[in-house]
Amino acid sequence: MPSSTVKVRSSQGGAFDCYLALPDANEPVPAMVLACAIHGVDADLRQIADEIASHGFIAAAPDLFWRSIPGPLGHDDPRAPERSQPRLEKIKAGEADMADTLAYVRTLKQSNGRAGAMGFCYGGPYAILGPKRLGYEAGISCHGTRMLDYLPELEGVTAPVCIHWGDQDHVAPPDQGGNRQAFVHHGLHRAKDPLFLSFGINDAAGILAGHVEYGPHELAGAIDEFLQLVFIGLEIGDRPAGDTGFYGGAGNGRSDGEDQARVE
């Protein structure tokens, strides 16, 4: 499974780094473009990209901070939160990078032309913006922040969107700022396009990134749960519009009524 850092030409001039992990595949496959957290395309995100590629997807992770302070930064580096502000302005600028990365990925011989946008924390809004206006066939947000700012953007989106918060995520919990209530309310009144809300599956993204210590069995389970979000996004991409879904939990075996709510 080859991986490397490539240069992607920006439609606004210049070029930016993009970590690319390719699967061992004999036929064209979908791609996942990973929108990074404020720490950038660090070892954690590259590990997630490699894991996604091992399951048969192309994985690409562009450096969304190349205009200011490029490259990965440590979790204790004060420049990481600084370079992400002002947040809405920075997210807007990154839309071009997500679109340019998608265009690049579609030139690869391994690509079948379909791609999902997967955003982590800071990058979470691209799960909505990607299908909304950047050409992506699906969107997945993992513990996304400032998501309520982009809730209105869901109007008119006909591609599947999955919004996930882990119930043990201390950085971006599902109830932060009324996230759960707002998205559930929107999902139940969203009649024409598929929306998937995933709550209460621990912190699978954090486990994958090594932020949560688990044994081998738990790590394997976290990877499986995490990749369910990928398959929800891309494998059901041909599901007809109008088949809306709301999921609470994804394979965690919980029986709590709130976390297991499902409407189709």
mmCIF file with all atom_site columns, C-alpha atoms in Angstrom, residues 64-242:
data_model
loop_
_atom_site.group_PDB
_atom_site.id
_atom_site.type_symbol
_atom_site.label_atom_id
_atom_site.label_alt_id
_atom_site.label_comp_id
_atom_site.label_asym_id
_atom_site.label_entity_id
_atom_site.label_seq_id
_atom_site.pdbx_PDB_ins_code
_atom_site.Cartn_x
_atom_site.Cartn_y
_atom_site.Cartn_z
_atom_site.occupancy
_atom_site.B_iso_or_equiv
_atom_site.pdbx_formal_charge
_atom_site.auth_seq_id
_atom_site.auth_comp_id
_atom_site.auth_asym_id
_atom_site.auth_atom_id
_atom_site.pdbx_PDB_model_num
ATOM 1   C CA . LEU A 1 64  ? -5.323  23.269 4.765   1.00 0.00 ? 64  LEU A CA 1
ATOM 2   C CA . PHE A 1 65  ? -2.942  25.700 6.479   1.00 0.00 ? 65  PHE A CA 1
ATOM 3   C CA . TRP A 1 66  ? -0.403  26.120 3.689   1.00 0.00 ? 66  TRP A CA 1
ATOM 4   C CA . ARG A 1 67  ? -1.280  29.803 3.271   1.00 0.00 ? 67  ARG A CA 1
ATOM 5   C CA . SER A 1 68  ? -0.178  30.733 6.793   1.00 0.00 ? 68  SER A CA 1
ATOM 6   C CA . ILE A 1 69  ? 1.811   28.228 8.876   1.00 0.00 ? 69  ILE A CA 1
ATOM 7   C CA . PRO A 1 70  ? 2.133   25.061 6.791   1.00 0.00 ? 70  PRO A CA 1
ATOM 8   C CA . GLY A 1 71  ? 2.750   21.547 7.978   1.00 0.00 ? 71  GLY A CA 1
ATOM 9   C CA . PRO A 1 72  ? 1.818   19.597 11.083  1.00 0.00 ? 72  PRO A CA 1
ATOM 10  C CA . LEU A 1 73  ? 2.113   21.179 14.521  1.00 0.00 ? 73  LEU A CA 1
ATOM 11  C CA . GLY A 1 74  ? 2.338   19.521 17.923  1.00 0.00 ? 74  GLY A CA 1
ATOM 12  C CA . HIS A 1 75  ? -0.644  19.368 20.243  1.00 0.00 ? 75  HIS A CA 1
ATOM 13  C CA . ASP A 1 76  ? 1.067   21.799 22.620  1.00 0.00 ? 76  ASP A CA 1
ATOM 14  C CA . ASP A 1 77  ? 2.087   24.257 19.921  1.00 0.00 ? 77  ASP A CA 1
ATOM 15  C CA . PRO A 1 78  ? 0.207   27.558 20.467  1.00 0.00 ? 78  PRO A CA 1
ATOM 16  C CA . ARG A 1 79  ? 0.429   28.297 16.757  1.00 0.00 ? 79  ARG A CA 1
ATOM 17  C CA . ALA A 1 80  ? -2.042  25.519 15.994  1.00 0.00 ? 80  ALA A CA 1
ATOM 18  C CA . PRO A 1 81  ? -5.157  27.273 17.345  1.00 0.00 ? 81  PRO A CA 1
ATOM 19  C CA . GLU A 1 82  ? -3.848  30.650 16.201  1.00 0.00 ? 82  GLU A CA 1
ATOM 20  C CA . ARG A 1 83  ? -3.583  29.617 12.546  1.00 0.00 ? 83  ARG A CA 1
ATOM 21  C CA . SER A 1 84  ? -7.188  28.408 12.535  1.00 0.00 ? 84  SER A CA 1
ATOM 22  C CA . GLN A 1 85  ? -8.589  31.880 13.267  1.00 0.00 ? 85  GLN A CA 1
ATOM 23  C CA . PRO A 1 86  ? -10.741 33.642 12.256  1.00 0.00 ? 86  PRO A CA 1
ATOM 24  C CA . ARG A 1 87  ? -12.476 30.265 11.918  1.00 0.00 ? 87  ARG A CA 1
ATOM 25  C CA . LEU A 1 88  ? -15.205 30.954 9.358   1.00 0.00 ? 88  LEU A CA 1
ATOM 26  C CA . GLU A 1 89  ? -12.795 32.861 7.140   1.00 0.00 ? 89  GLU A CA 1
ATOM 27  C CA . LYS A 1 90  ? -10.230 30.052 7.263   1.00 0.00 ? 90  LYS A CA 1
ATOM 28  C CA . ILE A 1 91  ? -12.860 27.389 6.532   1.00 0.00 ? 91  ILE A CA 1
ATOM 29  C CA . LYS A 1 92  ? -14.006 29.416 3.531   1.00 0.00 ? 92  LYS A CA 1
ATOM 30  C CA . ALA A 1 93  ? -10.454 29.651 2.180   1.00 0.00 ? 93  ALA A CA 1
ATOM 31  C CA . GLY A 1 94  ? -10.029 25.905 2.596   1.00 0.00 ? 94  GLY A CA 1
ATOM 32  C CA . GLU A 1 95  ? -12.991 25.185 0.346   1.00 0.00 ? 95  GLU A CA 1
ATOM 33  C CA . ALA A 1 96  ? -10.751 25.799 -2.663  1.00 0.00 ? 96  ALA A CA 1
ATOM 34  C CA . ASP A 1 97  ? -8.164  23.351 -1.297  1.00 0.00 ? 97  ASP A CA 1
ATOM 35  C CA . MET A 1 98  ? -10.794 20.642 -0.804  1.00 0.00 ? 98  MET A CA 1
ATOM 36  C CA . ALA A 1 99  ? -12.083 21.213 -4.337  1.00 0.00 ? 99  ALA A CA 1
ATOM 37  C CA . ASP A 1 100 ? -8.564  21.189 -5.813  1.00 0.00 ? 100 ASP A CA 1
ATOM 38  C CA . THR A 1 101 ? -7.694  17.983 -3.934  1.00 0.00 ? 101 THR A CA 1
ATOM 39  C CA . LEU A 1 102 ? -10.839 16.340 -5.276  1.00 0.00 ? 102 LEU A CA 1
ATOM 40  C CA . ALA A 1 103 ? -9.911  17.371 -8.812  1.00 0.00 ? 103 ALA A CA 1
ATOM 41  C CA . TYR A 1 104 ? -6.420  15.935 -8.316  1.00 0.00 ? 104 TYR A CA 1
ATOM 42  C CA . VAL A 1 105 ? -7.700  12.649 -6.881  1.00 0.00 ? 105 VAL A CA 1
ATOM 43  C CA . ARG A 1 106 ? -10.023 12.181 -9.832  1.00 0.00 ? 106 ARG A CA 1
ATOM 44  C CA . THR A 1 107 ? -7.018  12.204 -12.188 1.00 0.00 ? 107 THR A CA 1
ATOM 45  C CA . LEU A 1 108 ? -5.544  9.116  -10.500 1.00 0.00 ? 108 LEU A CA 1
ATOM 46  C CA . LYS A 1 109 ? -5.883  5.847  -12.376 1.00 0.00 ? 109 LYS A CA 1
ATOM 47  C CA . GLN A 1 110 ? -7.069  4.187  -9.155  1.00 0.00 ? 110 GLN A CA 1
ATOM 48  C CA . SER A 1 111 ? -10.039 6.569  -8.864  1.00 0.00 ? 111 SER A CA 1
ATOM 49  C CA . ASN A 1 112 ? -13.563 5.745  -9.971  1.00 0.00 ? 112 ASN A CA 1
ATOM 50  C CA . GLY A 1 113 ? -14.464 9.428  -9.768  1.00 0.00 ? 113 GLY A CA 1
ATOM 51  C CA . ARG A 1 114 ? -16.515 9.233  -6.576  1.00 0.00 ? 114 ARG A CA 1
ATOM 52  C CA . ALA A 1 115 ? -15.283 10.742 -3.333  1.00 0.00 ? 115 ALA A CA 1
ATOM 53  C CA . GLY A 1 116 ? -16.372 11.629 0.157   1.00 0.00 ? 116 GLY A CA 1
ATOM 54  C CA . ALA A 1 117 ? -15.165 14.506 2.334   1.00 0.00 ? 117 ALA A CA 1
ATOM 55  C CA . MET A 1 118 ? -14.258 13.440 5.882   1.00 0.00 ? 118 MET A CA 1
ATOM 56  C CA . GLY A 1 119 ? -13.539 16.233 8.347   1.00 0.00 ? 119 GLY A CA 1
ATOM 57  C CA . PHE A 1 120 ? -11.983 15.990 11.802  1.00 0.00 ? 120 PHE A CA 1
ATOM 58  C CA . CYS A 1 121 ? -12.677 18.612 14.488  1.00 0.00 ? 121 CYS A CA 1
ATOM 59  C CA . TYR A 1 122 ? -11.716 21.887 12.724  1.00 0.00 ? 122 TYR A CA 1
ATOM 60  C CA . GLY A 1 123 ? -12.307 20.154 9.357   1.00 0.00 ? 123 GLY A CA 1
ATOM 61  C CA . GLY A 1 124 ? -15.762 18.869 10.335  1.00 0.00 ? 124 GLY A CA 1
ATOM 62  C CA . PRO A 1 125 ? -17.748 21.510 8.385   1.00 0.00 ? 125 PRO A CA 1
ATOM 63  C CA . TYR A 1 126 ? -16.378 20.166 5.093   1.00 0.00 ? 126 TYR A CA 1
ATOM 64  C CA . ALA A 1 127 ? -18.618 17.135 5.613   1.00 0.00 ? 127 ALA A CA 1
ATOM 65  C CA . ILE A 1 128 ? -21.467 19.504 4.787   1.00 0.00 ? 128 ILE A CA 1
ATOM 66  C CA . LEU A 1 129 ? -19.691 21.937 2.461   1.00 0.00 ? 129 LEU A CA 1
ATOM 67  C CA . GLY A 1 130 ? -18.171 19.123 0.374   1.00 0.00 ? 130 GLY A CA 1
ATOM 68  C CA . PRO A 1 131 ? -21.496 17.678 -0.828  1.00 0.00 ? 131 PRO A CA 1
ATOM 69  C CA . LYS A 1 132 ? -23.121 21.119 -0.769  1.00 0.00 ? 132 LYS A CA 1
ATOM 70  C CA . ARG A 1 133 ? -20.933 22.860 -3.347  1.00 0.00 ? 133 ARG A CA 1
ATOM 71  C CA . LEU A 1 134 ? -17.511 21.256 -3.782  1.00 0.00 ? 134 LEU A CA 1
ATOM 72  C CA . GLY A 1 135 ? -18.520 18.208 -5.832  1.00 0.00 ? 135 GLY A CA 1
ATOM 73  C CA . TYR A 1 136 ? -18.272 15.434 -3.223  1.00 0.00 ? 136 TYR A CA 1
ATOM 74  C CA . GLU A 1 137 ? -20.682 12.502 -3.238  1.00 0.00 ? 137 GLU A CA 1
ATOM 75  C CA . ALA A 1 138 ? -20.797 12.183 0.559   1.00 0.00 ? 138 ALA A CA 1
ATOM 76  C CA . GLY A 1 139 ? -19.696 13.921 3.737   1.00 0.00 ? 139 GLY A CA 1
ATOM 77  C CA . ILE A 1 140 ? -18.578 12.572 7.117   1.00 0.00 ? 140 ILE A CA 1
ATOM 78  C CA . SER A 1 141 ? -17.810 14.712 10.161  1.00 0.00 ? 141 SER A CA 1
ATOM 79  C CA . CYS A 1 142 ? -15.878 13.213 13.078  1.00 0.00 ? 142 CYS A CA 1
ATOM 80  C CA . HIS A 1 143 ? -16.167 15.254 16.301  1.00 0.00 ? 143 HIS A CA 1
ATOM 81  C CA . GLY A 1 144 ? -16.586 18.401 14.199  1.00 0.00 ? 144 GLY A CA 1
ATOM 82  C CA . THR A 1 145 ? -16.508 21.852 15.794  1.00 0.00 ? 145 THR A CA 1
ATOM 83  C CA . ARG A 1 146 ? -18.499 24.965 14.846  1.00 0.00 ? 146 ARG A CA 1
ATOM 84  C CA . MET A 1 147 ? -20.971 22.638 13.121  1.00 0.00 ? 147 MET A CA 1
ATOM 85  C CA . LEU A 1 148 ? -24.011 24.717 14.044  1.00 0.00 ? 148 LEU A CA 1
ATOM 86  C CA . ASP A 1 149 ? -22.648 27.536 11.891  1.00 0.00 ? 149 ASP A CA 1
ATOM 87  C CA . TYR A 1 150 ? -23.105 25.265 8.894   1.00 0.00 ? 150 TYR A CA 1
ATOM 88  C CA . LEU A 1 151 ? -26.426 23.652 9.735   1.00 0.00 ? 151 LEU A CA 1
ATOM 89  C CA . PRO A 1 152 ? -28.317 25.894 7.250   1.00 0.00 ? 152 PRO A CA 1
ATOM 90  C CA . GLU A 1 153 ? -25.978 24.648 4.491   1.00 0.00 ? 153 GLU A CA 1
ATOM 91  C CA . LEU A 1 154 ? -27.680 21.236 4.703   1.00 0.00 ? 154 LEU A CA 1
ATOM 92  C CA . GLU A 1 155 ? -30.689 22.659 2.901   1.00 0.00 ? 155 GLU A CA 1
ATOM 93  C CA . GLY A 1 156 ? -30.744 21.359 -0.640  1.00 0.00 ? 156 GLY A CA 1
ATOM 94  C CA . VAL A 1 157 ? -28.007 18.767 -0.088  1.00 0.00 ? 157 VAL A CA 1
ATOM 95  C CA . THR A 1 158 ? -29.039 15.501 -1.737  1.00 0.00 ? 158 THR A CA 1
ATOM 96  C CA . ALA A 1 159 ? -25.854 13.520 -1.011  1.00 0.00 ? 159 ALA A CA 1
ATOM 97  C CA . PRO A 1 160 ? -25.542 11.399 2.159   1.00 0.00 ? 160 PRO A CA 1
ATOM 98  C CA . VAL A 1 161 ? -24.054 13.207 5.160   1.00 0.00 ? 161 VAL A CA 1
ATOM 99  C CA . CYS A 1 162 ? -22.959 11.523 8.388   1.00 0.00 ? 162 CYS A CA 1
ATOM 100 C CA . ILE A 1 163 ? -22.353 13.603 11.523  1.00 0.00 ? 163 ILE A CA 1
ATOM 101 C CA . HIS A 1 164 ? -20.536 11.723 14.318  1.00 0.00 ? 164 HIS A CA 1
ATOM 102 C CA . TRP A 1 165 ? -19.693 12.686 17.873  1.00 0.00 ? 165 TRP A CA 1
ATOM 103 C CA . GLY A 1 166 ? -18.206 10.167 20.292  1.00 0.00 ? 166 GLY A CA 1
ATOM 104 C CA . ASP A 1 167 ? -19.906 9.953  23.666  1.00 0.00 ? 167 ASP A CA 1
ATOM 105 C CA . GLN A 1 168 ? -16.500 9.938  25.386  1.00 0.00 ? 168 GLN A CA 1
ATOM 106 C CA . ASP A 1 169 ? -15.025 12.788 23.349  1.00 0.00 ? 169 ASP A CA 1
ATOM 107 C CA . HIS A 1 170 ? -14.031 15.469 25.847  1.00 0.00 ? 170 HIS A CA 1
ATOM 108 C CA . VAL A 1 171 ? -12.973 17.960 23.157  1.00 0.00 ? 171 VAL A CA 1
ATOM 109 C CA . ALA A 1 172 ? -16.124 18.023 21.013  1.00 0.00 ? 172 ALA A CA 1
ATOM 110 C CA . PRO A 1 173 ? -18.915 16.218 22.891  1.00 0.00 ? 173 PRO A CA 1
ATOM 111 C CA . PRO A 1 174 ? -22.217 15.717 21.066  1.00 0.00 ? 174 PRO A CA 1
ATOM 112 C CA . ASP A 1 175 ? -24.142 18.064 23.355  1.00 0.00 ? 175 ASP A CA 1
ATOM 113 C CA . GLN A 1 176 ? -21.661 20.916 23.038  1.00 0.00 ? 176 GLN A CA 1
ATOM 114 C CA . GLY A 1 177 ? -23.566 24.070 22.143  1.00 0.00 ? 177 GLY A CA 1
ATOM 115 C CA . GLY A 1 178 ? -26.789 22.122 21.506  1.00 0.00 ? 178 GLY A CA 1
ATOM 116 C CA . ASN A 1 179 ? -25.307 20.089 18.639  1.00 0.00 ? 179 ASN A CA 1
ATOM 117 C CA . ARG A 1 180 ? -27.307 16.944 19.292  1.00 0.00 ? 180 ARG A CA 1
ATOM 118 C CA . GLN A 1 181 ? -30.674 18.676 19.606  1.00 0.00 ? 181 GLN A CA 1
ATOM 119 C CA . ALA A 1 182 ? -30.166 20.938 16.591  1.00 0.00 ? 182 ALA A CA 1
ATOM 120 C CA . PHE A 1 183 ? -29.020 18.203 14.227  1.00 0.00 ? 183 PHE A CA 1
ATOM 121 C CA . VAL A 1 184 ? -31.615 15.699 15.410  1.00 0.00 ? 184 VAL A CA 1
ATOM 122 C CA . HIS A 1 185 ? -34.351 18.285 14.906  1.00 0.00 ? 185 HIS A CA 1
ATOM 123 C CA . HIS A 1 186 ? -33.016 19.089 11.449  1.00 0.00 ? 186 HIS A CA 1
ATOM 124 C CA . GLY A 1 187 ? -32.729 15.399 10.530  1.00 0.00 ? 187 GLY A CA 1
ATOM 125 C CA . LEU A 1 188 ? -36.300 14.630 11.509  1.00 0.00 ? 188 LEU A CA 1
ATOM 126 C CA . HIS A 1 189 ? -37.572 17.478 9.352   1.00 0.00 ? 189 HIS A CA 1
ATOM 127 C CA . ARG A 1 190 ? -35.259 16.852 6.423   1.00 0.00 ? 190 ARG A CA 1
ATOM 128 C CA . ALA A 1 191 ? -37.460 14.923 4.028   1.00 0.00 ? 191 ALA A CA 1
ATOM 129 C CA . LYS A 1 192 ? -35.618 14.791 0.739   1.00 0.00 ? 192 LYS A CA 1
ATOM 130 C CA . ASP A 1 193 ? -32.029 13.749 1.393   1.00 0.00 ? 193 ASP A CA 1
ATOM 131 C CA . PRO A 1 194 ? -30.184 11.241 3.606   1.00 0.00 ? 194 PRO A CA 1
ATOM 132 C CA . LEU A 1 195 ? -28.739 12.507 6.888   1.00 0.00 ? 195 LEU A CA 1
ATOM 133 C CA . PHE A 1 196 ? -27.076 10.138 9.340   1.00 0.00 ? 196 PHE A CA 1
ATOM 134 C CA . LEU A 1 197 ? -26.387 11.159 12.910  1.00 0.00 ? 197 LEU A CA 1
ATOM 135 C CA . SER A 1 198 ? -24.113 8.866  14.857  1.00 0.00 ? 198 SER A CA 1
ATOM 136 C CA . PHE A 1 199 ? -23.911 9.259  18.639  1.00 0.00 ? 199 PHE A CA 1
ATOM 137 C CA . GLY A 1 200 ? -22.563 7.125  21.434  1.00 0.00 ? 200 GLY A CA 1
ATOM 138 C CA . ILE A 1 201 ? -19.830 5.068  19.784  1.00 0.00 ? 201 ILE A CA 1
ATOM 139 C CA . ASN A 1 202 ? -17.085 6.146  22.162  1.00 0.00 ? 202 ASN A CA 1
ATOM 140 C CA . ASP A 1 203 ? -14.303 8.120  20.514  1.00 0.00 ? 203 ASP A CA 1
ATOM 141 C CA . ALA A 1 204 ? -13.349 5.907  17.597  1.00 0.00 ? 204 ALA A CA 1
ATOM 142 C CA . ALA A 1 205 ? -11.420 8.650  15.810  1.00 0.00 ? 205 ALA A CA 1
ATOM 143 C CA . GLY A 1 206 ? -9.467  9.393  18.989  1.00 0.00 ? 206 GLY A CA 1
ATOM 144 C CA . ILE A 1 207 ? -8.659  5.730  19.474  1.00 0.00 ? 207 ILE A CA 1
ATOM 145 C CA . LEU A 1 208 ? -7.428  5.465  15.886  1.00 0.00 ? 208 LEU A CA 1
ATOM 146 C CA . ALA A 1 209 ? -5.241  8.513  16.357  1.00 0.00 ? 209 ALA A CA 1
ATOM 147 C CA . GLY A 1 210 ? -3.719  7.106  19.519  1.00 0.00 ? 210 GLY A CA 1
ATOM 148 C CA . HIS A 1 211 ? -5.282  9.667  21.852  1.00 0.00 ? 211 HIS A CA 1
ATOM 149 C CA . VAL A 1 212 ? -7.172  6.975  23.771  1.00 0.00 ? 212 VAL A CA 1
ATOM 150 C CA . GLU A 1 213 ? -5.348  3.915  25.055  1.00 0.00 ? 213 GLU A CA 1
ATOM 151 C CA . TYR A 1 214 ? -7.098  0.626  24.281  1.00 0.00 ? 214 TYR A CA 1
ATOM 152 C CA . GLY A 1 215 ? -5.950  -2.939 23.850  1.00 0.00 ? 215 GLY A CA 1
ATOM 153 C CA . PRO A 1 216 ? -5.768  -4.719 20.468  1.00 0.00 ? 216 PRO A CA 1
ATOM 154 C CA . HIS A 1 217 ? -9.372  -5.927 20.582  1.00 0.00 ? 217 HIS A CA 1
ATOM 155 C CA . GLU A 1 218 ? -10.702 -2.476 21.394  1.00 0.00 ? 218 GLU A CA 1
ATOM 156 C CA . LEU A 1 219 ? -8.527  -0.879 18.714  1.00 0.00 ? 219 LEU A CA 1
ATOM 157 C CA . ALA A 1 220 ? -9.801  -3.312 16.090  1.00 0.00 ? 220 ALA A CA 1
ATOM 158 C CA . GLY A 1 221 ? -13.355 -2.581 17.162  1.00 0.00 ? 221 GLY A CA 1
ATOM 159 C CA . ALA A 1 222 ? -12.740 1.149  16.993  1.00 0.00 ? 222 ALA A CA 1
ATOM 160 C CA . ILE A 1 223 ? -11.399 0.824  13.463  1.00 0.00 ? 223 ILE A CA 1
ATOM 161 C CA . ASP A 1 224 ? -14.459 -1.178 12.430  1.00 0.00 ? 224 ASP A CA 1
ATOM 162 C CA . GLU A 1 225 ? -16.807 1.381  13.972  1.00 0.00 ? 225 GLU A CA 1
ATOM 163 C CA . PHE A 1 226 ? -14.891 4.250  12.433  1.00 0.00 ? 226 PHE A CA 1
ATOM 164 C CA . LEU A 1 227 ? -14.977 2.711  8.970   1.00 0.00 ? 227 LEU A CA 1
ATOM 165 C CA . GLN A 1 228 ? -18.719 2.218  9.252   1.00 0.00 ? 228 GLN A CA 1
ATOM 166 C CA . LEU A 1 229 ? -18.900 5.974  8.875   1.00 0.00 ? 229 LEU A CA 1
ATOM 167 C CA . VAL A 1 230 ? -16.934 5.687  5.643   1.00 0.00 ? 230 VAL A CA 1
ATOM 168 C CA . PHE A 1 231 ? -19.204 2.992  4.271   1.00 0.00 ? 231 PHE A CA 1
ATOM 169 C CA . ILE A 1 232 ? -22.331 4.878  5.343   1.00 0.00 ? 232 ILE A CA 1
ATOM 170 C CA . GLY A 1 233 ? -21.052 7.777  3.280   1.00 0.00 ? 233 GLY A CA 1
ATOM 171 C CA . LEU A 1 234 ? -19.874 6.059  0.106   1.00 0.00 ? 234 LEU A CA 1
ATOM 172 C CA . GLU A 1 235 ? -21.390 2.604  -0.118  1.00 0.00 ? 235 GLU A CA 1
ATOM 173 C CA . ILE A 1 236 ? -24.913 3.999  0.038   1.00 0.00 ? 236 ILE A CA 1
ATOM 174 C CA . GLY A 1 237 ? -24.139 6.821  -2.327  1.00 0.00 ? 237 GLY A CA 1
ATOM 175 C CA . ASP A 1 238 ? -26.610 5.410  -4.873  1.00 0.00 ? 238 ASP A CA 1
ATOM 176 C CA . ARG A 1 239 ? -29.395 5.383  -2.311  1.00 0.00 ? 239 ARG A CA 1
ATOM 177 C CA . PRO A 1 240 ? -32.275 7.467  -3.759  1.00 0.00 ? 240 PRO A CA 1
ATOM 178 C CA . ALA A 1 241 ? -32.896 10.926 -2.396  1.00 0.00 ? 241 ALA A CA 1
ATOM 179 C CA . GLY A 1 242 ? -35.829 11.004 -0.038  1.00 0.00 ? 242 GLY A CA 1
#
